[in-house]
PDB file of C-alpha atoms in Angstrom:
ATOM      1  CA  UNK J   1       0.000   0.000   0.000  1.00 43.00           C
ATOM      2  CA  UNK J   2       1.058   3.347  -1.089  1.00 49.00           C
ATOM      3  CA  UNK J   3       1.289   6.277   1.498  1.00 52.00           C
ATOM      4  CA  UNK J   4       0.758   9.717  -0.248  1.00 54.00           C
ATOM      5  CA  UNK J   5       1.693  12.797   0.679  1.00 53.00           C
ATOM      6  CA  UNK J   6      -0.863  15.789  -1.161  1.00 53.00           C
ATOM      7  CA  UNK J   7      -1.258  13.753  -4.009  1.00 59.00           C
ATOM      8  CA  UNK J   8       2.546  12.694  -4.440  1.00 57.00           C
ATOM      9  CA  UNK J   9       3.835   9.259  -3.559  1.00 56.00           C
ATOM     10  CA  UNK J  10       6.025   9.671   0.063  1.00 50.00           C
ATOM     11  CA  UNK J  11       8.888   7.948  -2.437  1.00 52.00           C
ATOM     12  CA  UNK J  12       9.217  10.885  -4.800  1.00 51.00           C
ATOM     13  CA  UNK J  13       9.598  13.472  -2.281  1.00 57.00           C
ATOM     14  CA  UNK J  14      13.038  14.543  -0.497  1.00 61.00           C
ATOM     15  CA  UNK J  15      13.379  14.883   3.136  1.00 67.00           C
ATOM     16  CA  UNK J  16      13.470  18.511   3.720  1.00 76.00           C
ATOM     17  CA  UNK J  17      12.206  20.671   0.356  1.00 85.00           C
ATOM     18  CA  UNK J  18      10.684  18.994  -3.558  1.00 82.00           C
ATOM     19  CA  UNK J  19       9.850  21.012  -6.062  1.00 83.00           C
ATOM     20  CA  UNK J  20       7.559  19.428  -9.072  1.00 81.00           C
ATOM     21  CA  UNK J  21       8.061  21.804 -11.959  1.00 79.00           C
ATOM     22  CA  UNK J  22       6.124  20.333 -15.027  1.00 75.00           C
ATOM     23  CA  UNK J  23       5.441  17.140 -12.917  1.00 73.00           C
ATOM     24  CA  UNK J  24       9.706  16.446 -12.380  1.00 78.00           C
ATOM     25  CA  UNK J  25      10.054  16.184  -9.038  1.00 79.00           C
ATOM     26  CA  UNK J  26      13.825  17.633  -8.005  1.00 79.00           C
ATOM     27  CA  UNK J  27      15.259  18.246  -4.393  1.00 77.00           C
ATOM     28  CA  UNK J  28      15.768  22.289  -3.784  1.00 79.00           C
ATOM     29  CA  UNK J  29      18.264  23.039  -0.838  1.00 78.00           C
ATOM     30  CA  UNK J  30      16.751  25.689   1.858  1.00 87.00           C
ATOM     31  CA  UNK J  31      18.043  28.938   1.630  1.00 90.00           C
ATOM     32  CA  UNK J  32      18.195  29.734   5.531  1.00 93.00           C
ATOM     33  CA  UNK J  33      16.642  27.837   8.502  1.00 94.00           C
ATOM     34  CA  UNK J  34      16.455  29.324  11.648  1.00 97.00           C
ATOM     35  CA  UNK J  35      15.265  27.487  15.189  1.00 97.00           C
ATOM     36  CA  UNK J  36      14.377  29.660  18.112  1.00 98.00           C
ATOM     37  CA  UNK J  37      13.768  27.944  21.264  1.00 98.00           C
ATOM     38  CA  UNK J  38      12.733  29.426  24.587  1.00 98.00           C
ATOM     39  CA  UNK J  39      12.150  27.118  27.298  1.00 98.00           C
ATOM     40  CA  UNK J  40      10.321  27.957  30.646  1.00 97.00           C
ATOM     41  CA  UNK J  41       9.728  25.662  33.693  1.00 96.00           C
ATOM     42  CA  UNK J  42       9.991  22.429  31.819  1.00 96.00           C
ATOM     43  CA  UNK J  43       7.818  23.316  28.702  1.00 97.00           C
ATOM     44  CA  UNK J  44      10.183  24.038  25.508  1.00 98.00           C
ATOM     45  CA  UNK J  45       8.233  26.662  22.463  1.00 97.00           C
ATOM     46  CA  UNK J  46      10.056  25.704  19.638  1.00 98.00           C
ATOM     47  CA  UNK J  47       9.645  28.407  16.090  1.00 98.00           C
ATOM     48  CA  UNK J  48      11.485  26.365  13.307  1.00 96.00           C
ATOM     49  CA  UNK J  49      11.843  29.337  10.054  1.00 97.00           C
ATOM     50  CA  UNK J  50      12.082  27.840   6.866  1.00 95.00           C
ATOM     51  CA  UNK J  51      13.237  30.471   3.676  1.00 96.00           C
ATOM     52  CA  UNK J  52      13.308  29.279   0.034  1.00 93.00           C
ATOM     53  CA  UNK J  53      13.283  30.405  -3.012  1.00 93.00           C
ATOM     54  CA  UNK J  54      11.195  29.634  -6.650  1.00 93.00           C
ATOM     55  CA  UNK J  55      14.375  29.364  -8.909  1.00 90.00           C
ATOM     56  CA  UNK J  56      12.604  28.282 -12.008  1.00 88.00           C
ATOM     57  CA  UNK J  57      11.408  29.990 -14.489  1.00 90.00           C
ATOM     58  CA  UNK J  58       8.143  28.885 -14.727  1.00 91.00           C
ATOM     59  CA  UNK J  59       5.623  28.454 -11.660  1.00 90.00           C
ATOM     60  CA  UNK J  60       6.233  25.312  -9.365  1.00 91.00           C
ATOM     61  CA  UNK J  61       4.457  23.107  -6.424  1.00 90.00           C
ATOM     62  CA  UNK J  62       7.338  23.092  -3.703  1.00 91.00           C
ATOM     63  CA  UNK J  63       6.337  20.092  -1.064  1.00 89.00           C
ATOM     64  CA  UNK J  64       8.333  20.722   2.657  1.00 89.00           C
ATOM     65  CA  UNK J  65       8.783  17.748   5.078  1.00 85.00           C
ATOM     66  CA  UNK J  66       8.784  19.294   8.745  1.00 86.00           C
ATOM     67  CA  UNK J  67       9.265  16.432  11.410  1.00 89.00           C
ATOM     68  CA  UNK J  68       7.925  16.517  14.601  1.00 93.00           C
ATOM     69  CA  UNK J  69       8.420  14.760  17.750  1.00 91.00           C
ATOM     70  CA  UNK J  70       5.664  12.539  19.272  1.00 90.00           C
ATOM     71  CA  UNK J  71       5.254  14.545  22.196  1.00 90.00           C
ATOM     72  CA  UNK J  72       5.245  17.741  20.838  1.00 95.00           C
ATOM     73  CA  UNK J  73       2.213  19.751  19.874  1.00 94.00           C
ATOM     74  CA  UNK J  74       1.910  22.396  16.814  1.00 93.00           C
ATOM     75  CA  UNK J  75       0.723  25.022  18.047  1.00 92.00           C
ATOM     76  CA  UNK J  76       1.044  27.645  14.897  1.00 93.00           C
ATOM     77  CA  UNK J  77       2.000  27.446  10.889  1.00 94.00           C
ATOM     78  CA  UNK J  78       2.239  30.765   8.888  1.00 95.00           C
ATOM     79  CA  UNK J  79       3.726  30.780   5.159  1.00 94.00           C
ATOM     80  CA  UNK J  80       4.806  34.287   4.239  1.00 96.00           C
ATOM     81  CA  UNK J  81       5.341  34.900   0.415  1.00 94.00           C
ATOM     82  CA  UNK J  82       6.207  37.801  -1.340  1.00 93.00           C
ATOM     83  CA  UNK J  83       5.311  39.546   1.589  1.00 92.00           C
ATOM     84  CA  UNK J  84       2.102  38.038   2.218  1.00 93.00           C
ATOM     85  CA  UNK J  85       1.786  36.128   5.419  1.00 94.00           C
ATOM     86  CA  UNK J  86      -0.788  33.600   5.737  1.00 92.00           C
ATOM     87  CA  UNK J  87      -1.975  31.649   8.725  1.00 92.00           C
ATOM     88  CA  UNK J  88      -2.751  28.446   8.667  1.00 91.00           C
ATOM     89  CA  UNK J  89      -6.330  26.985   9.680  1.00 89.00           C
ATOM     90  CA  UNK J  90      -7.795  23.887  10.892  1.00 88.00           C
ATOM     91  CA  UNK J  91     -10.426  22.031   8.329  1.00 90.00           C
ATOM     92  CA  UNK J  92     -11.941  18.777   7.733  1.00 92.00           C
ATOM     93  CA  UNK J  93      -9.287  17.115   5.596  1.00 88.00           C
ATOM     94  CA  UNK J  94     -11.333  16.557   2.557  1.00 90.00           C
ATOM     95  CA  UNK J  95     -12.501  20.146   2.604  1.00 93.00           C
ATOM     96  CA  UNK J  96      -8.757  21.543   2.902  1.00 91.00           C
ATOM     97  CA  UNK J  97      -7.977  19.077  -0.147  1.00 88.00           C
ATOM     98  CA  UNK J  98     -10.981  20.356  -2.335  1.00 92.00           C
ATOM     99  CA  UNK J  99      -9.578  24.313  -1.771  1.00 91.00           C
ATOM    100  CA  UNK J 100      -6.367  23.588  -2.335  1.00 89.00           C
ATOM    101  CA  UNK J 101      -6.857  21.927  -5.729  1.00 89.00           C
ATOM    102  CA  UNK J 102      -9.685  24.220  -7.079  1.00 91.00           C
ATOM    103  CA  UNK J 103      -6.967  27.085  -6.651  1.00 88.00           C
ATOM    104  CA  UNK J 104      -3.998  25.261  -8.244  1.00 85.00           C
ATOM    105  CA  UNK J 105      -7.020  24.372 -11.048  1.00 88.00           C
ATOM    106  CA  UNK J 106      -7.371  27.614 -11.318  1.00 90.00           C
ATOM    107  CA  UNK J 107      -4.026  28.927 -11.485  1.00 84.00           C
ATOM    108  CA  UNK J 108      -4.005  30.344  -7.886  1.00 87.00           C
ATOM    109  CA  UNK J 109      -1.221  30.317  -5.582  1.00 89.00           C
ATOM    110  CA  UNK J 110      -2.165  27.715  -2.883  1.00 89.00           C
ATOM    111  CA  UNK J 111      -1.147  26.400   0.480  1.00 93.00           C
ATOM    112  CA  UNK J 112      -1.840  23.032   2.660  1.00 93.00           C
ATOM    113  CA  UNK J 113      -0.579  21.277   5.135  1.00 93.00           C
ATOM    114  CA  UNK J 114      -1.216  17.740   6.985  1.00 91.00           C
ATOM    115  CA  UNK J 115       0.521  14.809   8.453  1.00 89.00           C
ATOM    116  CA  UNK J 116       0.681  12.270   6.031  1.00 84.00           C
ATOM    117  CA  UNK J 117       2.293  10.038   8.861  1.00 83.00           C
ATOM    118  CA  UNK J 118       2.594  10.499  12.878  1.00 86.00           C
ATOM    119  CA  UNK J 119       5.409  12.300  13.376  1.00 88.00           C
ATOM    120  CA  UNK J 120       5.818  13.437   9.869  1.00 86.00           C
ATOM    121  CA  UNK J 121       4.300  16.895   8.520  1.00 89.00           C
ATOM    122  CA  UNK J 122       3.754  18.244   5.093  1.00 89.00           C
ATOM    123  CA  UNK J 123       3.240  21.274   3.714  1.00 91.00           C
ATOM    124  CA  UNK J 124       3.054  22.110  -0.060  1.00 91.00           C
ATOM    125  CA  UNK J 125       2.914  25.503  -1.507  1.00 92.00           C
ATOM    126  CA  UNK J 126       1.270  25.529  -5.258  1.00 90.00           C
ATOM    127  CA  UNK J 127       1.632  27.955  -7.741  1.00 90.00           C
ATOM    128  CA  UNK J 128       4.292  29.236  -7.016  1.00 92.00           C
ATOM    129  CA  UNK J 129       5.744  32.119  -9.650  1.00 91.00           C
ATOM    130  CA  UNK J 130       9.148  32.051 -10.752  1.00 93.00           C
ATOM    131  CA  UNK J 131      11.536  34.049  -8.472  1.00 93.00           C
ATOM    132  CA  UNK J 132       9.015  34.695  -5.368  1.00 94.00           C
ATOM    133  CA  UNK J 133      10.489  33.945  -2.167  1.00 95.00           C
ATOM    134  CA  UNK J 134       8.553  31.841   0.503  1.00 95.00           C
ATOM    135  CA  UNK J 135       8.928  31.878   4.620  1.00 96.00           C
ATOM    136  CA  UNK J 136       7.737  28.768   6.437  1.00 96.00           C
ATOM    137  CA  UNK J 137       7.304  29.382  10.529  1.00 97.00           C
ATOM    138  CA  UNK J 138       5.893  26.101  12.222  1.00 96.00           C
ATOM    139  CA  UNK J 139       5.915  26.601  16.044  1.00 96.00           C
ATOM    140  CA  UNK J 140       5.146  23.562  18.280  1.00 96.00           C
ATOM    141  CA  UNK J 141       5.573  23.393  22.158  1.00 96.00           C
ATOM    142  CA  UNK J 142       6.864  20.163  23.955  1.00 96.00           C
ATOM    143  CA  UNK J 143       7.487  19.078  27.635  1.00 96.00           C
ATOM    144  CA  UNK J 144      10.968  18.186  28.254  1.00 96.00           C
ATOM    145  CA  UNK J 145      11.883  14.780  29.368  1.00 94.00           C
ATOM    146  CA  UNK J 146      13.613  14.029  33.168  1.00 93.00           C
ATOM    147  CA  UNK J 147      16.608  12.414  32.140  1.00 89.00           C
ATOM    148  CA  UNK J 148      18.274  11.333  35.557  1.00 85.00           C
ATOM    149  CA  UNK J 149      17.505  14.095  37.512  1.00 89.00           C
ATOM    150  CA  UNK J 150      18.328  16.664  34.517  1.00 94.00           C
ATOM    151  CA  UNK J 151      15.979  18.326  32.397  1.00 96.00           C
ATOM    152  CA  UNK J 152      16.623  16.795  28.355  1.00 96.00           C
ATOM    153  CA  UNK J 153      15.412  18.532  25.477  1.00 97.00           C
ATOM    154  CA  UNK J 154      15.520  16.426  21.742  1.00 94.00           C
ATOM    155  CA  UNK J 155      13.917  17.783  18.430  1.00 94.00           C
ATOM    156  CA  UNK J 156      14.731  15.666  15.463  1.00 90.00           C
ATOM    157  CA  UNK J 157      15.647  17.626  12.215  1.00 87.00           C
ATOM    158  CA  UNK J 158      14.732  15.064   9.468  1.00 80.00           C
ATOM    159  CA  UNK J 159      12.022  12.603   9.206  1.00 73.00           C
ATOM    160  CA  UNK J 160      14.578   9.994   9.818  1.00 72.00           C
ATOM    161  CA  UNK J 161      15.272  10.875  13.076  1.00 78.00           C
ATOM    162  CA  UNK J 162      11.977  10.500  14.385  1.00 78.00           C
ATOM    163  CA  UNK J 163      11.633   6.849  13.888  1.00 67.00           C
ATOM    164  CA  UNK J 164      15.188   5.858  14.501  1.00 62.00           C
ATOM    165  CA  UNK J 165      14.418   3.084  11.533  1.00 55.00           C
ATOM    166  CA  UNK J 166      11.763   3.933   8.814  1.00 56.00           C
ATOM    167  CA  UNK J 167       8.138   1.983   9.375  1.00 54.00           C
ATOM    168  CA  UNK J 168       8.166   2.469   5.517  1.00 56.00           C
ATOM    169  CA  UNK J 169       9.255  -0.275   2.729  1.00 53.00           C
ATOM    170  CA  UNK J 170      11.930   1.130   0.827  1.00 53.00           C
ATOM    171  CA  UNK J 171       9.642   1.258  -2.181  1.00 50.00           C
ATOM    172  CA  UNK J 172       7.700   3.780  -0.125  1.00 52.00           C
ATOM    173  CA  UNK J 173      10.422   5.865   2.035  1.00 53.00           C
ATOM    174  CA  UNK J 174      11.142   9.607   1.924  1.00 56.00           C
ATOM    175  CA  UNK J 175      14.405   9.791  -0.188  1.00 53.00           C
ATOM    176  CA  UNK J 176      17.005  10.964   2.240  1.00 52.00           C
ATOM    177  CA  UNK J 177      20.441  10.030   0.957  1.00 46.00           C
ATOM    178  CA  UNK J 178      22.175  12.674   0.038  1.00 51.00           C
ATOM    179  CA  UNK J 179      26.345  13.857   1.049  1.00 51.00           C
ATOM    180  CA  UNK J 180      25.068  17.257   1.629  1.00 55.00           C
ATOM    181  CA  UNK J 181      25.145  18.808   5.224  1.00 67.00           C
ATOM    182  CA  UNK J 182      22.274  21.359   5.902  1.00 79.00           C
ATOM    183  CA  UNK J 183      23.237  23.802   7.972  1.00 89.00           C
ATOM    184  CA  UNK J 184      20.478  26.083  10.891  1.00 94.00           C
ATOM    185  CA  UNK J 185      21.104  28.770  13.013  1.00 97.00           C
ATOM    186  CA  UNK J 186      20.169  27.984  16.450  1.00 97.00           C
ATOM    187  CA  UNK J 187      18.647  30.501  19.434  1.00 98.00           C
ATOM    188  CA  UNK J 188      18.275  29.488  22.570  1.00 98.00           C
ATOM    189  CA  UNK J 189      17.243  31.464  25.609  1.00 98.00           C
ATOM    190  CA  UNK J 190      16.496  29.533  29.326  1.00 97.00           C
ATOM    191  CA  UNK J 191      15.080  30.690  32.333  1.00 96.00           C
ATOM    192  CA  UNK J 192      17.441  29.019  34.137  1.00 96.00           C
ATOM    193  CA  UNK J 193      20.570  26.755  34.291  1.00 97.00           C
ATOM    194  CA  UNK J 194      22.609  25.966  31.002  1.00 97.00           C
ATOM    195  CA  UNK J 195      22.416  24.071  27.950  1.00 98.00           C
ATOM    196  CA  UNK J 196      24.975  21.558  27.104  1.00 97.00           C
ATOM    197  CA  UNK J 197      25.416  19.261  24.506  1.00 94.00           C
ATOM    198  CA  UNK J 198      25.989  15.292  24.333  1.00 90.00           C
ATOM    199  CA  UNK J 199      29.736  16.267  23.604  1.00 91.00           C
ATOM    200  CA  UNK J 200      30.256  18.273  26.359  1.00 94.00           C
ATOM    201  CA  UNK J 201      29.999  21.582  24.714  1.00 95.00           C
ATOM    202  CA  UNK J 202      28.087  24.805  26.552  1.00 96.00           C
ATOM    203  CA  UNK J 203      25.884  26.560  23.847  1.00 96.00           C
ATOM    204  CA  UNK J 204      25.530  30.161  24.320  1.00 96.00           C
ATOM    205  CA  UNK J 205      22.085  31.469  25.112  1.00 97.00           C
ATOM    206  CA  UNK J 206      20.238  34.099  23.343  1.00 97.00           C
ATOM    207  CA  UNK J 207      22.995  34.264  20.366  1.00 97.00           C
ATOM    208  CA  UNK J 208      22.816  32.600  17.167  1.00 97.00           C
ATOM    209  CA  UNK J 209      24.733  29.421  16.530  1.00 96.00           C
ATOM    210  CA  UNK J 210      25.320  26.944  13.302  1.00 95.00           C
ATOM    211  CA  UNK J 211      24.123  23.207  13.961  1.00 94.00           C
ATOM    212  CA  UNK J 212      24.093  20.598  11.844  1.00 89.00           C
ATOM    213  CA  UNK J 213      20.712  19.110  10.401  1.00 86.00           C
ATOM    214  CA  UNK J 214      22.118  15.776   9.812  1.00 81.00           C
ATOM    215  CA  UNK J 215      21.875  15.475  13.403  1.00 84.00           C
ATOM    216  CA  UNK J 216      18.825  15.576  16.143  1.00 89.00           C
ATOM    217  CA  UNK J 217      19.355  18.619  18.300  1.00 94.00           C
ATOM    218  CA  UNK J 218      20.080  16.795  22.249  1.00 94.00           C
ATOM    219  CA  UNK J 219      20.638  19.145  24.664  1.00 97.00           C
ATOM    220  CA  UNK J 220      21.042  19.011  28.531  1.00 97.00           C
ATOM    221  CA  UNK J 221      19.423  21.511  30.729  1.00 97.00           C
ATOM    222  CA  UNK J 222      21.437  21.752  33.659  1.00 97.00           C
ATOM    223  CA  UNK J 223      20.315  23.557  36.904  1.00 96.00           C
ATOM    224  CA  UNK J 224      16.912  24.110  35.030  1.00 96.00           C
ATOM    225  CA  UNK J 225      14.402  22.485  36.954  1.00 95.00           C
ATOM    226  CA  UNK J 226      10.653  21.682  36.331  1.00 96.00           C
ATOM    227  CA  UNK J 227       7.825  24.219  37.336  1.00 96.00           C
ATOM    228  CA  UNK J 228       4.270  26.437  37.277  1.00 95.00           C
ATOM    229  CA  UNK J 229       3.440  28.677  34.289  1.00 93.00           C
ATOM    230  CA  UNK J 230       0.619  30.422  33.751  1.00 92.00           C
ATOM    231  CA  UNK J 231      -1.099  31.552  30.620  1.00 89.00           C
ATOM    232  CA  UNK J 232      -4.410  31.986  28.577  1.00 88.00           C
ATOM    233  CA  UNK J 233      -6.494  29.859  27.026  1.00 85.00           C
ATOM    234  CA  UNK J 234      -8.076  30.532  23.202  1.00 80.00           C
ATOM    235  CA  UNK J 235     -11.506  31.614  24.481  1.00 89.00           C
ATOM    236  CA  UNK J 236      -9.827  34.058  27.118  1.00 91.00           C
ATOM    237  CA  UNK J 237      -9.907  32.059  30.265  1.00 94.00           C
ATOM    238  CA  UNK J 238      -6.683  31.722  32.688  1.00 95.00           C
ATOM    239  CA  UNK J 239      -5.149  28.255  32.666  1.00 94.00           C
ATOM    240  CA  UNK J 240      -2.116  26.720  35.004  1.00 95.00           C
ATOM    241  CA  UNK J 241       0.168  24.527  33.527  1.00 93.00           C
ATOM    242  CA  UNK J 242       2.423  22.443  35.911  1.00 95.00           C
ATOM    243  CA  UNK J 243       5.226  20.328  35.005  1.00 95.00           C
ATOM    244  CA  UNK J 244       7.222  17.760  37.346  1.00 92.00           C
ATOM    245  CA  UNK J 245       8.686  14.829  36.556  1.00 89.00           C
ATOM    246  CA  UNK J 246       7.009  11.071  37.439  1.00 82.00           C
ATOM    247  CA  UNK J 247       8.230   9.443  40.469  1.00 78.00           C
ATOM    248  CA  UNK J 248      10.313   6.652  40.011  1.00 74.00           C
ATOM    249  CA  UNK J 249       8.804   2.829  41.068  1.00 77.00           C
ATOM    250  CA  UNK J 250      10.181  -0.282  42.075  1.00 80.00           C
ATOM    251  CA  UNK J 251       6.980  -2.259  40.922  1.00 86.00           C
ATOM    252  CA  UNK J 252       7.789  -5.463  39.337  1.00 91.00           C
ATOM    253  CA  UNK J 253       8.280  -6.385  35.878  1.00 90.00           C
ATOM    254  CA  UNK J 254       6.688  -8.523  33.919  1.00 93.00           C
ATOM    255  CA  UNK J 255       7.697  -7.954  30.218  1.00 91.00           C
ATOM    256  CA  UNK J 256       7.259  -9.742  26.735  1.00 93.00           C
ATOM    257  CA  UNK J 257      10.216  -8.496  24.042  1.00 92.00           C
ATOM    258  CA  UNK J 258       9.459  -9.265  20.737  1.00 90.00           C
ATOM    259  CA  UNK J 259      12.866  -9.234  18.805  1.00 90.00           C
ATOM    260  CA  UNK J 260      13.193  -8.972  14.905  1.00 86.00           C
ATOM    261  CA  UNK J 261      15.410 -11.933  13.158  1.00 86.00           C
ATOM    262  CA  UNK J 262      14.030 -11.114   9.514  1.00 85.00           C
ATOM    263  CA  UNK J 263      17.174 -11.032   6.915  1.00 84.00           C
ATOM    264  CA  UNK J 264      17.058  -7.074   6.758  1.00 78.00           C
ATOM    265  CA  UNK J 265      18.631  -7.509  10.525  1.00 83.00           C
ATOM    266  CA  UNK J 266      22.098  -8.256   9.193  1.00 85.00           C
ATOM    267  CA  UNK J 267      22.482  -5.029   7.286  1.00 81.00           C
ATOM    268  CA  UNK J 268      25.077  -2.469   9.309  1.00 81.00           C
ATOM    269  CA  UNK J 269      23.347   0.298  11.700  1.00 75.00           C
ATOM    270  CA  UNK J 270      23.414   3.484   9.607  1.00 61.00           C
ATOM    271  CA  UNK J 271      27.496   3.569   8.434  1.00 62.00           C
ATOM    272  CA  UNK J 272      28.953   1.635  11.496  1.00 68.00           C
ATOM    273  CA  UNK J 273      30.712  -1.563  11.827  1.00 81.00           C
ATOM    274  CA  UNK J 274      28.051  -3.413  13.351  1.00 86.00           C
ATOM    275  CA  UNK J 275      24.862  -5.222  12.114  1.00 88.00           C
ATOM    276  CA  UNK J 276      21.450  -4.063  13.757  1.00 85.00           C
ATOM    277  CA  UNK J 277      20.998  -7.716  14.628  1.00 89.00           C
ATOM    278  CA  UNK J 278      23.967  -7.410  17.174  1.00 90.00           C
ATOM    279  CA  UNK J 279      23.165  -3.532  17.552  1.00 88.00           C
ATOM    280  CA  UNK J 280      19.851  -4.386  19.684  1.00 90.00           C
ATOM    281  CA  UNK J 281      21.822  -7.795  21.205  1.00 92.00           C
ATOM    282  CA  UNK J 282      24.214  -5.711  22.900  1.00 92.00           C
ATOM    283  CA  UNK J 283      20.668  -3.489  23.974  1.00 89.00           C
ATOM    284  CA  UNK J 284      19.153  -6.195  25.351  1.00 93.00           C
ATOM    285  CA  UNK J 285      21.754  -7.428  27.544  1.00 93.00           C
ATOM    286  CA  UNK J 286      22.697  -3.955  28.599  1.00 91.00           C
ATOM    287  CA  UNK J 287      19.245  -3.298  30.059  1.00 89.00           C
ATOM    288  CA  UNK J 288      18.184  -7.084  30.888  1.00 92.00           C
ATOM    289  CA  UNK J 289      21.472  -6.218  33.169  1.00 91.00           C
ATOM    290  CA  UNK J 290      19.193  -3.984  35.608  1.00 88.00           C
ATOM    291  CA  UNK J 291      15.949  -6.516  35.881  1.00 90.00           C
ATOM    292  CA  UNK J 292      16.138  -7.993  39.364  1.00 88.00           C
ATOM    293  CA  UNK J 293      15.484 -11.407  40.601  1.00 89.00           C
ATOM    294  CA  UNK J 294      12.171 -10.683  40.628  1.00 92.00           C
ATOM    295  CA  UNK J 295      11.437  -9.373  37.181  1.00 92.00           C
ATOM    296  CA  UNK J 296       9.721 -12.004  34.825  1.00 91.00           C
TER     297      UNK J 296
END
C-alpha cells in the first residue's frame, strides 16, 4: 500500500524541500533555517523558520517535510510569500484538499498542510511564480523529558530521526540520501541553568549558533528544573500549567520483548561496523542487566 503525501507518492519526495516543476520532481536546498527555542519551567516553544526560493522559471508546487516529535504539539504554521503572510487553519481534511486543488485548477497560488504520517508533517505551496520567495514558521511546544535528575530537550531535524528506523518499505520511504550537510542557526534562551550538549559543549544562550541538520538537536538543561506557568487559554480564560517529573517505582516487571530476526537484521546500523541484529543484542543485555530477581 502506497502512502501519499498531497497527491505525491512519500517515495518521490526529499526529506526537507521537492519542487515538481512540469510534474519532475527535483530536491531544492533551503536557503536559511532558523530554530528559536525558549524554554520555561519544563515546557520548551520551539519556532522552526524555513526560507526558500522559486528558482525556475516557470511556476512550481514546492512540497516541505517538517518532522515533529511525538510529544510535541503544533501550536502555529504561517507561510509568508512575497510579503504576504498567511496563517494556517484547521479544516476537515477533505474540505482543505478540495480548496487547495480548485486554486492550483485555477491557477491560484495555494497552500496546505497535513501529516501524512505520525510524526511526519507536510506542507506544499502551489503555484508558485518564478523568483518569489517563501517563509515557512511552524511553532510547536513540547514538555521536556527528566533524564536522571536533569531536564533533556531532543527535536529531530529530518524525518529519519523521528523513527530511529523507517516503518516504511523502501519502495515507499522519503528519499534521504544525500552527502550534503544542511546547515540552521540555532537561538536558545532559558530561564534558568545551562544548555549543554551530548559532547560536552556549553551553547551560548540568546545568540545565534550553526548546527548541523544531519543530526537531532540533544541538549542538557542543567540547573533548570521543572515548574508552574501560567497563561491563557483561546476563548480568554486563565489556565495553570504544571510540570514535574514522574516518580520513580520499584513495581515489578513482567515484560514480553518481541525481537526482529528477519534477513534485513544483518544489514550495518546506519554507516557503522556493526549489524542491527547485534546492535539491539548488545541493547538487550545492557538493560536485561538492571531486571532484578524478581522481574519475569
Amino acid at each position: 500500500m502506497q502512502t501519499i503525501a498531497l497527491g505525491h507518492r512519500l517515495e518521490t519526495l526529499q526529506d526537507g524541500l521537492t519542487t515538481f516543476c512540469n510534474g519532475k520532481a527535483v530536491p531544492m536546498p533551503l536557503t536559511q533555517t532558523r530554530l528559536d527555542i525558549q524554554i520555561v519551567a519544563g515546557l520548551a516553544m520551539v519556532k522552526r523558520s524555513s526560507l526558500f526560493r522559486n528558482t525556475e522559471t516557470t511556476p512550481i508546487e514546492a512540497v516541505m517535510t517538517f518532522p515533529v516529535g511525538f510529544d510535541a504539539v503544533v501550536t502555529g504554521l504561517s507561510a509568508t510569500i512575497n510579503g504576504r503572510r498567511m496563517i494556517g487553519t484547521a479544516k476537515e481534511k477533505a474540505e482543505a484538499r478540495e480548496v487547495y486543488e480548485t486554486a492550483l485548477d485555477e491557477g491560484k497560488l495555494g497552500v496546505l498542510h497535513e501529516e501524512v504520517l505520525r510524526g511526519i508533517h507536510v506542507l506544499s505551496v502551489g503555484a508558485l511564480p518564478p523568483s518569489a520567495e517563501v517563509v515557512v514558521v511552524l511553532e510547536q511546544t513540547l514538555a521536556l523529558t527528566d533524564l536522571a535528575g536533569i531536564p533533556f530537550l531532543r527535536l529531530p531535524m529530518t524525518a529519519g530521526q523521528i523513527y530511529g528506523t523507517s516503518p516504511l518499505f523502501p519502495s515507499d520511504d522519503l528519499v534521504t540520501a544525500s552527502d550534503v550537510k544542511h546547515s540552521a542557526k540555532l537561538r536558545l534562551s532559558l530561564d534558568q541553568g545551562r544548555a549543554v550538549s551530548p559532547n560536552g559543549d556549553i551553547l551560548a544562550l540568546n545568540e545565534d549558533t550553526e548546527i548541523f541538520m544531519d543530526r537531532a538537536v540533544e541538549l542538557h538543561l542543567e540547573g533548570a528544573s521543572f515548574g508552574k506557568l501560567m497563561g491563557q487559554s483561546a476563548d480568554g480564560r486563565r489556565v495553570e500549567l504544571n510540570l514535574e517529573p514522574l516518580a520513580g517505582s520499584d513495581a515489578l516487571l513482567d515484560l514480553h520483548v518481541i525481537v526482529d530476526r528477519s534477513g534485513s537484521t544483518s544489514t550495518s546500523v546506519l554507516k557503522g561496523d556493526i549489524s542491527v541484529s547485534q546492535a539491539m543484542r548488545d541493547g538487550l543485555i545492557q538493560e536485561f542487566g538492571s531486571l532484578g530477581k524478581q522481574d519475569k
